[in-house]
Tab-separated table of C-alpha atoms in Angstrom:
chain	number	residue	atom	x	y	z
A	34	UNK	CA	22.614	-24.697	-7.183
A	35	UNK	CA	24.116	-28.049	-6.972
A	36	UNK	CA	25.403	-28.799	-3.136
A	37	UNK	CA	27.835	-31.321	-4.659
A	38	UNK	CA	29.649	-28.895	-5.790
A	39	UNK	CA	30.516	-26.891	-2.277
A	40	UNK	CA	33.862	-27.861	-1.325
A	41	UNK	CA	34.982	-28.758	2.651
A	42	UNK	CA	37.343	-27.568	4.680
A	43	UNK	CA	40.652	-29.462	5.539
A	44	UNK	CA	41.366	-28.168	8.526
A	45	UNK	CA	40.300	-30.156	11.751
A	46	UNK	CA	40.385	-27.614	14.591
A	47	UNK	CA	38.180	-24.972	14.225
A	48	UNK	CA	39.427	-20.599	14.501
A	49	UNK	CA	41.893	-19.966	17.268
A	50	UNK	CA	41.072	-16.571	17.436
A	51	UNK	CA	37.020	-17.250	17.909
A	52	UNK	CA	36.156	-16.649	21.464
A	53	UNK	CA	32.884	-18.750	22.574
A	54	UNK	CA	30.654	-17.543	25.645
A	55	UNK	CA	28.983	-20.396	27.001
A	56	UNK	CA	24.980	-20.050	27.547
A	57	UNK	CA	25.049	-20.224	30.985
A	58	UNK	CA	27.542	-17.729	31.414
A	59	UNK	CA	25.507	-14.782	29.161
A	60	UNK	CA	23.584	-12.461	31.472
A	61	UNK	CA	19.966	-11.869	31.037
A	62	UNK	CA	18.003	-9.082	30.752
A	63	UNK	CA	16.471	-6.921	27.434
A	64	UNK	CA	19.702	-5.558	26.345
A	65	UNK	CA	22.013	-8.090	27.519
A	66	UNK	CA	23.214	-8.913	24.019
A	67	UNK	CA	23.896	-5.500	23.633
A	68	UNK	CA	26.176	-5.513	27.023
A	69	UNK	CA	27.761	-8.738	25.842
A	70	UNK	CA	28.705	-7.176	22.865
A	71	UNK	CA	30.806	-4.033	24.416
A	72	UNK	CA	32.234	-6.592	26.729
A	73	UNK	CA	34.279	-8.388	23.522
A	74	UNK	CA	36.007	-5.343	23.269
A	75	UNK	CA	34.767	-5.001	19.071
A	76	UNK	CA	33.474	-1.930	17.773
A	77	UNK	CA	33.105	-3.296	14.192
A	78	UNK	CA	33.070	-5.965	11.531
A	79	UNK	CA	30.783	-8.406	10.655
A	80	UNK	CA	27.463	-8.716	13.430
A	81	UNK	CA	25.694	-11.894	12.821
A	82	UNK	CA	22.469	-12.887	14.739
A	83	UNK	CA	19.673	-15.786	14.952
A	84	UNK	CA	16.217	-14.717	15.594
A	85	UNK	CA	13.349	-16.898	16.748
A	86	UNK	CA	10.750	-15.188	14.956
A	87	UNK	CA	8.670	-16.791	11.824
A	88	UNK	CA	10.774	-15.161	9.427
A	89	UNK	CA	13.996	-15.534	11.374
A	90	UNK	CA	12.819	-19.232	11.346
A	91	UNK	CA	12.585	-19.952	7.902
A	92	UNK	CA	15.566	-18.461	7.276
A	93	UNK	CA	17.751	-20.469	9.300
A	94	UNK	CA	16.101	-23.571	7.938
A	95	UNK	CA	16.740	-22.842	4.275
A	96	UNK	CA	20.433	-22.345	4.904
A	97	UNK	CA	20.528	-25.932	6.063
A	98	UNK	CA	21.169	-26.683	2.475
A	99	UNK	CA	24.603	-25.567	2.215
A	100	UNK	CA	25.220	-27.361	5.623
A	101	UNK	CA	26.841	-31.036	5.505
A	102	UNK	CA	24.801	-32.084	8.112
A	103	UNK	CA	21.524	-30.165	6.784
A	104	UNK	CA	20.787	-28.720	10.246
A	105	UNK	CA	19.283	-25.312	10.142
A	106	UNK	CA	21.691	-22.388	10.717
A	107	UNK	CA	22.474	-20.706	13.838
A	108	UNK	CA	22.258	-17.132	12.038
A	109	UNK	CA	19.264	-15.156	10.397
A	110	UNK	CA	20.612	-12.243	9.146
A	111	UNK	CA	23.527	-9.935	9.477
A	112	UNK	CA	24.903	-6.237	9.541
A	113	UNK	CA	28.256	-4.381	9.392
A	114	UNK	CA	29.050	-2.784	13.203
A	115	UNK	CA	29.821	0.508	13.096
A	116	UNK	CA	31.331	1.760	16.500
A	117	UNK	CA	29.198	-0.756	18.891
A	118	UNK	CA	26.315	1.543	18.010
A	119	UNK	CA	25.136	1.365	14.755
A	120	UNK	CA	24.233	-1.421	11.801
A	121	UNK	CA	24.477	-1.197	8.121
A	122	UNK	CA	22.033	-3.900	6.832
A	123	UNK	CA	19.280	-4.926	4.451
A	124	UNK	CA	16.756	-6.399	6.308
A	125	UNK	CA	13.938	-8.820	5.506
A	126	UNK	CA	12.982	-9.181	9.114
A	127	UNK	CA	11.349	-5.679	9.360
A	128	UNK	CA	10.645	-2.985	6.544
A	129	UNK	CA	10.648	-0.104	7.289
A	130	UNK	CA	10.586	3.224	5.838
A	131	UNK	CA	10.428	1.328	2.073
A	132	UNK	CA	10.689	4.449	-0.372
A	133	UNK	CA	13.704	5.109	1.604
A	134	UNK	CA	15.245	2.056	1.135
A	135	UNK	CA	14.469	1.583	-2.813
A	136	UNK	CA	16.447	5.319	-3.193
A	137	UNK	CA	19.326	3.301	-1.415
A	138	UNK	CA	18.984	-0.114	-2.742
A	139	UNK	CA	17.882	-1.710	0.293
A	140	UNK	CA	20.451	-0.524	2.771
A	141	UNK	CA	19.081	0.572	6.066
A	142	UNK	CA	21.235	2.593	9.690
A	143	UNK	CA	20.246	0.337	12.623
A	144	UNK	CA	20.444	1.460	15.841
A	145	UNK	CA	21.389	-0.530	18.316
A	146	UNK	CA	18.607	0.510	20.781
A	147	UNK	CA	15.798	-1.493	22.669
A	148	UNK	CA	13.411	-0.499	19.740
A	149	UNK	CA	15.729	-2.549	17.040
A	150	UNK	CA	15.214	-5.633	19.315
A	151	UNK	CA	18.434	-6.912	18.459
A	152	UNK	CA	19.581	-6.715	22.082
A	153	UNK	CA	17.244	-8.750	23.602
A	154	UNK	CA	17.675	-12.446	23.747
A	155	UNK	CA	14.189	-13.387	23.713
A	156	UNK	CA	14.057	-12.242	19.693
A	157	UNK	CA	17.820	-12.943	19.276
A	158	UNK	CA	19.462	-15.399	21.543
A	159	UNK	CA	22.164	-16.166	18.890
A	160	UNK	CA	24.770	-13.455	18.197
A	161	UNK	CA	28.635	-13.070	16.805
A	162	UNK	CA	31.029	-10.212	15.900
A	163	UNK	CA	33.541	-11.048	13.101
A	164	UNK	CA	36.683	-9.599	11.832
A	165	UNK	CA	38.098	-10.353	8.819
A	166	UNK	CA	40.068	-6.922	8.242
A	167	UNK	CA	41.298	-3.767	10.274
A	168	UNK	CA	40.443	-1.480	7.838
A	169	UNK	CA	36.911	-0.709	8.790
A	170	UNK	CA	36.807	2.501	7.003
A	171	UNK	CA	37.480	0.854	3.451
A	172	UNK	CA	34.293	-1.724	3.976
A	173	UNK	CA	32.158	1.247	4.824
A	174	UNK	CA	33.140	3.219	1.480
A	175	UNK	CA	32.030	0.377	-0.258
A	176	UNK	CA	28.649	-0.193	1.558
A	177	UNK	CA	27.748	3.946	0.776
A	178	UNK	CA	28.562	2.937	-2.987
A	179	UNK	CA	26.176	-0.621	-3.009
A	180	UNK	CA	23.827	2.138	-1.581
A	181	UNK	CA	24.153	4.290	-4.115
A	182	UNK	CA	25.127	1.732	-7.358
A	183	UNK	CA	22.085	-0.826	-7.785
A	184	UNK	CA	24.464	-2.110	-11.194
A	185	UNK	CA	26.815	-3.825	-8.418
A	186	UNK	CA	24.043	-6.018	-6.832
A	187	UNK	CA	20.536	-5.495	-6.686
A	188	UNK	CA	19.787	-6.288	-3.151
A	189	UNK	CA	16.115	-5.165	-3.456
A	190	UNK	CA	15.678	-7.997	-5.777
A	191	UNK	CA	16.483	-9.984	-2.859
A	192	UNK	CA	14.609	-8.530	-0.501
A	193	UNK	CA	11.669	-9.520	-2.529
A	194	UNK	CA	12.288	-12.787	-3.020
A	195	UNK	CA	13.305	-13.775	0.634
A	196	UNK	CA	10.211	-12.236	1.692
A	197	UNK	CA	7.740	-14.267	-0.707
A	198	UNK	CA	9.487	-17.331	0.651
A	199	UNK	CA	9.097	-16.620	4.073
A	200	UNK	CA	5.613	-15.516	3.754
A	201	UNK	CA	4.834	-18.588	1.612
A	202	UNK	CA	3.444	-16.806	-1.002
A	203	UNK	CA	2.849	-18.110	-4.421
A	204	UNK	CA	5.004	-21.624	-4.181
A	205	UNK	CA	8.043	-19.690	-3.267
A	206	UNK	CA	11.183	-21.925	-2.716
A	207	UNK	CA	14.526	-21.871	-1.236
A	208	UNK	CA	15.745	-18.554	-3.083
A	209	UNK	CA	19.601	-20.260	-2.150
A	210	UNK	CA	18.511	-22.935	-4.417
A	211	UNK	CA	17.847	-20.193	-7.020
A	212	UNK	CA	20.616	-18.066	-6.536
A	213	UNK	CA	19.239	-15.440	-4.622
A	214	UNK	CA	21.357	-14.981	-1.257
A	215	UNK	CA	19.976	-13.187	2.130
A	216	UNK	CA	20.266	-10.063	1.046
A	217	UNK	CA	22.060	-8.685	3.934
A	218	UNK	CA	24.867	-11.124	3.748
A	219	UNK	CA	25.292	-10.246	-0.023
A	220	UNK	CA	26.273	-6.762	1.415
A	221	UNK	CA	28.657	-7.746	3.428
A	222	UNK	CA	29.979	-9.944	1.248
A	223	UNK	CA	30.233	-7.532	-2.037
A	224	UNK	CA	31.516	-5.062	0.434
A	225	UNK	CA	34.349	-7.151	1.306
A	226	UNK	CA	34.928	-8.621	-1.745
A	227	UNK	CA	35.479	-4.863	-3.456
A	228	UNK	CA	38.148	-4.608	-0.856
A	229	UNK	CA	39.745	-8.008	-2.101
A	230	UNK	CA	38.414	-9.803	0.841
A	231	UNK	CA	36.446	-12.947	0.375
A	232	UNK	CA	33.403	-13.630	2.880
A	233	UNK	CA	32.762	-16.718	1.629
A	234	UNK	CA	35.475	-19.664	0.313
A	235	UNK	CA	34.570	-22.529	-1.264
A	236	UNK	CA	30.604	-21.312	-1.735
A	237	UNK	CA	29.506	-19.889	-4.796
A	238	UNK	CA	28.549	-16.244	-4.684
A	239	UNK	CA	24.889	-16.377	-5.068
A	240	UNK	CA	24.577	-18.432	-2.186
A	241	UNK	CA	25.642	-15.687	0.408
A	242	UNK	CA	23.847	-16.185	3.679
A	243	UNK	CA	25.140	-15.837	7.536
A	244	UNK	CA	26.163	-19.512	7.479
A	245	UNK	CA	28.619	-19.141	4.799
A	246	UNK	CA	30.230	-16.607	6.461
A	247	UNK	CA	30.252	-18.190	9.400
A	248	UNK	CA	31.593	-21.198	7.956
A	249	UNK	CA	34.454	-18.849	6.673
A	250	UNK	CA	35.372	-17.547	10.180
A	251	UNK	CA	35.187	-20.626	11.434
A	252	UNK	CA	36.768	-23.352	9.099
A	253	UNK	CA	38.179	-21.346	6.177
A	254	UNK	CA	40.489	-19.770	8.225
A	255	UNK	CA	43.683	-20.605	6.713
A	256	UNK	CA	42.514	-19.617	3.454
A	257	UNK	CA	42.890	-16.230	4.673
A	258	UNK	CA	46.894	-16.416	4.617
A	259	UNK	CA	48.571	-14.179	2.176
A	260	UNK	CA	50.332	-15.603	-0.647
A	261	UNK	CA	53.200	-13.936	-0.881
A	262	UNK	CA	55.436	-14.176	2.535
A	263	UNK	CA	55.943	-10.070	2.540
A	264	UNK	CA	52.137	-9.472	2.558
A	265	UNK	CA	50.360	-8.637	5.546
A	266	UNK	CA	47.960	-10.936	7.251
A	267	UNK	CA	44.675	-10.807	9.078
A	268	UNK	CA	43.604	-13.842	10.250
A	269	UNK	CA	39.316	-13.645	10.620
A	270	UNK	CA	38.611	-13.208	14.766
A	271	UNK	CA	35.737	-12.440	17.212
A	272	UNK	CA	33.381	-14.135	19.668
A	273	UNK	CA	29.978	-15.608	19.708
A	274	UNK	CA	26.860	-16.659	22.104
A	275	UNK	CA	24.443	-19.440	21.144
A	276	UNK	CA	21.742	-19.546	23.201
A	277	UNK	CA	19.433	-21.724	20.704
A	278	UNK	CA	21.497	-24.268	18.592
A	279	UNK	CA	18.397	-25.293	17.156
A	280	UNK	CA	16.415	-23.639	15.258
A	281	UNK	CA	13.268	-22.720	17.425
A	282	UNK	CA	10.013	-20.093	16.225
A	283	UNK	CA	8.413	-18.181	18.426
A	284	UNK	CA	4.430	-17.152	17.436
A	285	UNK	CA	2.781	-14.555	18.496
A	286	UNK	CA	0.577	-17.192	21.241
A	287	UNK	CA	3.747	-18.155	22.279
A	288	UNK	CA	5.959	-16.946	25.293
A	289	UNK	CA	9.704	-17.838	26.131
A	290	UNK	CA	10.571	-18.658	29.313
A	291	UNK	CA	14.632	-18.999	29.481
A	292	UNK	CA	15.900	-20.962	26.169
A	293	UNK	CA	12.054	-22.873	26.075
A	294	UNK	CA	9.242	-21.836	23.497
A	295	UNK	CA	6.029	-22.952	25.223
A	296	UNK	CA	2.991	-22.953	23.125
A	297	UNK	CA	-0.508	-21.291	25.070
A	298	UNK	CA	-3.881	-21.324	25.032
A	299	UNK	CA	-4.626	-17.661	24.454
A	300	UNK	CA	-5.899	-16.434	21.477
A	301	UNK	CA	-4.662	-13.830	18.753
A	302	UNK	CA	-5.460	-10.453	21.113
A	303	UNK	CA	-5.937	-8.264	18.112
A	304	UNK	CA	-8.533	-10.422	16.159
A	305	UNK	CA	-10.432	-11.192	19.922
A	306	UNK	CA	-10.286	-7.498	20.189
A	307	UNK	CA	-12.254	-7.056	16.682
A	308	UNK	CA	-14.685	-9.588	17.458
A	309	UNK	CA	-15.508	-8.775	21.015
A	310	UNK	CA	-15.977	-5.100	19.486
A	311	UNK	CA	-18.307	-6.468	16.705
A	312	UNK	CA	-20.282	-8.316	19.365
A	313	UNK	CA	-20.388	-5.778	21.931
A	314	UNK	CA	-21.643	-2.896	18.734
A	315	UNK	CA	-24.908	-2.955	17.853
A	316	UNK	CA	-25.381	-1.564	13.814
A	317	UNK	CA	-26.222	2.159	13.275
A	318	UNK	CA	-29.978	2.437	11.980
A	319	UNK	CA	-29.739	3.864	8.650
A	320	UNK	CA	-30.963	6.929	8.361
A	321	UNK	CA	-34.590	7.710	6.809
A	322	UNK	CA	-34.591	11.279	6.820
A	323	UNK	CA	-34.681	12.888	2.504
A	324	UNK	CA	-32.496	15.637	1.168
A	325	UNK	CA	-34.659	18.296	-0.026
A	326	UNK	CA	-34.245	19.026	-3.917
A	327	UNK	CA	-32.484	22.213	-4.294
A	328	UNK	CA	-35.177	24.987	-6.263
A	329	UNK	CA	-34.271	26.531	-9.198
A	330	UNK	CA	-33.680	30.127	-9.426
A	331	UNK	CA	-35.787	32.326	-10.963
């Protein structure tokens, strides 16, 4: 993908109808970005969030390439909201249940629970809700058929390769560079894009991602007016929290306190655990004793 060909926005004031909650004024807790969620008043549309963990991390830094400024992306990965209570994604951050999701091309129900650990700021301080249509029940019809038709994207193929780059194996680059978007931003954006809605203007297709779509929402606003005066018009809305502008991972010797990563001195507990077990174990003698060869029967 060549980045000189990504066009800019003209516009010089950013969405209207984008609602910012400052940092300081978000609530804490496990599930707070769960209850600041119900408090915008959405039920559905477009759910972006930024994680902090390895994967989450290299994720935001490889969209920095479609970014003028090349700083790494506020977003990770995405999902449609269904109702405040559910998410229709394909994930990279967590498999789970695989043979299910090759029957339905990648696409996995979230719940929005504790276990998803979508709610809890520590994994995800970053999170937005976007609308870019009323008609909620149209974008779902399409996800159930990218479920069911692999012929209209392969988002598997996808998963696959945004998981060999974030797990550095063999040399994997940028799969934006190599037109292979975040696989659950391609399903939001084919979804849309069946209905005649597009997620992503002025970016080429392959490079969907969270930050294109956020760029849309945000700057690409007026590209959403209808062109023909009689036609109806839905100008993208919603609201976001950023917690962590920049891109920060958290390891697994790492703990958060408020919006800082600080690095300890404790080990990896489950390979100290092996070793003090090995140490603590003393080998089985082998045993000496012979099998007795079976007689034959007369």
């Amino acid at each position: 993908m060549n980045l000189s060909g990504l066009r800019r926005s003209d516009v010089a004031i950013g969405n209207p109808l984008l609602t910012e909650t400052p940092a300081e004024a978000a609530a804490d807790g496990e599930l707070s970005n769960f209850t600041w969620l119900e408090s915008t008043g959405y039920r559905d549309g477009v759910l972006l969030l930024g994680g902090t963990s390895i994967v989450d991390f290299r994720m935001r830094v490889a969209q920095s390439e479609l970014r003028q400024d090349l700083l790494p992306s506020f977003w990770s990965t995405c999902g449609l909201l269904i109702d405040g209570k559910m998410m229709m994604t394909a994930r990279v951050d967590a498999i789970s249940d695989s043979s299910a999701r090759v029957e339905r091309n990648g696409l996995e129900a979230v719940a929005l629970d504790a276990e998803s650990r979508y709610g809890n700021p520590t994994f995800y301080p970053n999170i937005a809700i976007l609308q870019f249509t009323d008609d909620h029940a149209t974008i779902k019809d399409h996800v159930a058929r990218i479920g069911q038709e692999r012929n209209i994207v392969d988002l598997l193929a996808q998963v696959v390769a945004w998981l060999g780059y974030c797990w550095a194996v063999g040399g994997s680059g940028n799969p934006l560079m190599q037109g292979h978007g975040i696989p659950s931003a391609t399903l939001l954006e084919r979804a849309h894009g069946l209905a005649g809605i597009d997620l992503s203007p002025g970016l080429p297709s392959a490079s969907s991602c969270p930050e294109a779509i956020w760029q849309a929402a945000r700057w690409w606003y007026k590209a959403y007016d209808p062109v023909e005066p009689s036609s109806s018009k839905f100008t993208p809305r919603g609201a976001y929290l950023i917690r962590q502008p920049a891109a920060a991972a958290a390891g697994i010797r790492d703990d958060v306190q408020g919006d800082q990563i600080v690095r300890t001195t404790r080990g990896d507990a489950l390979i100290e655990s092996l070793r003090r077990r090995g140490d603590t174990e003393s080998p089985q003698p082998r045993s000496t004793s012979k099998r007795r060869a079976p007689t034959k029967k007369k």
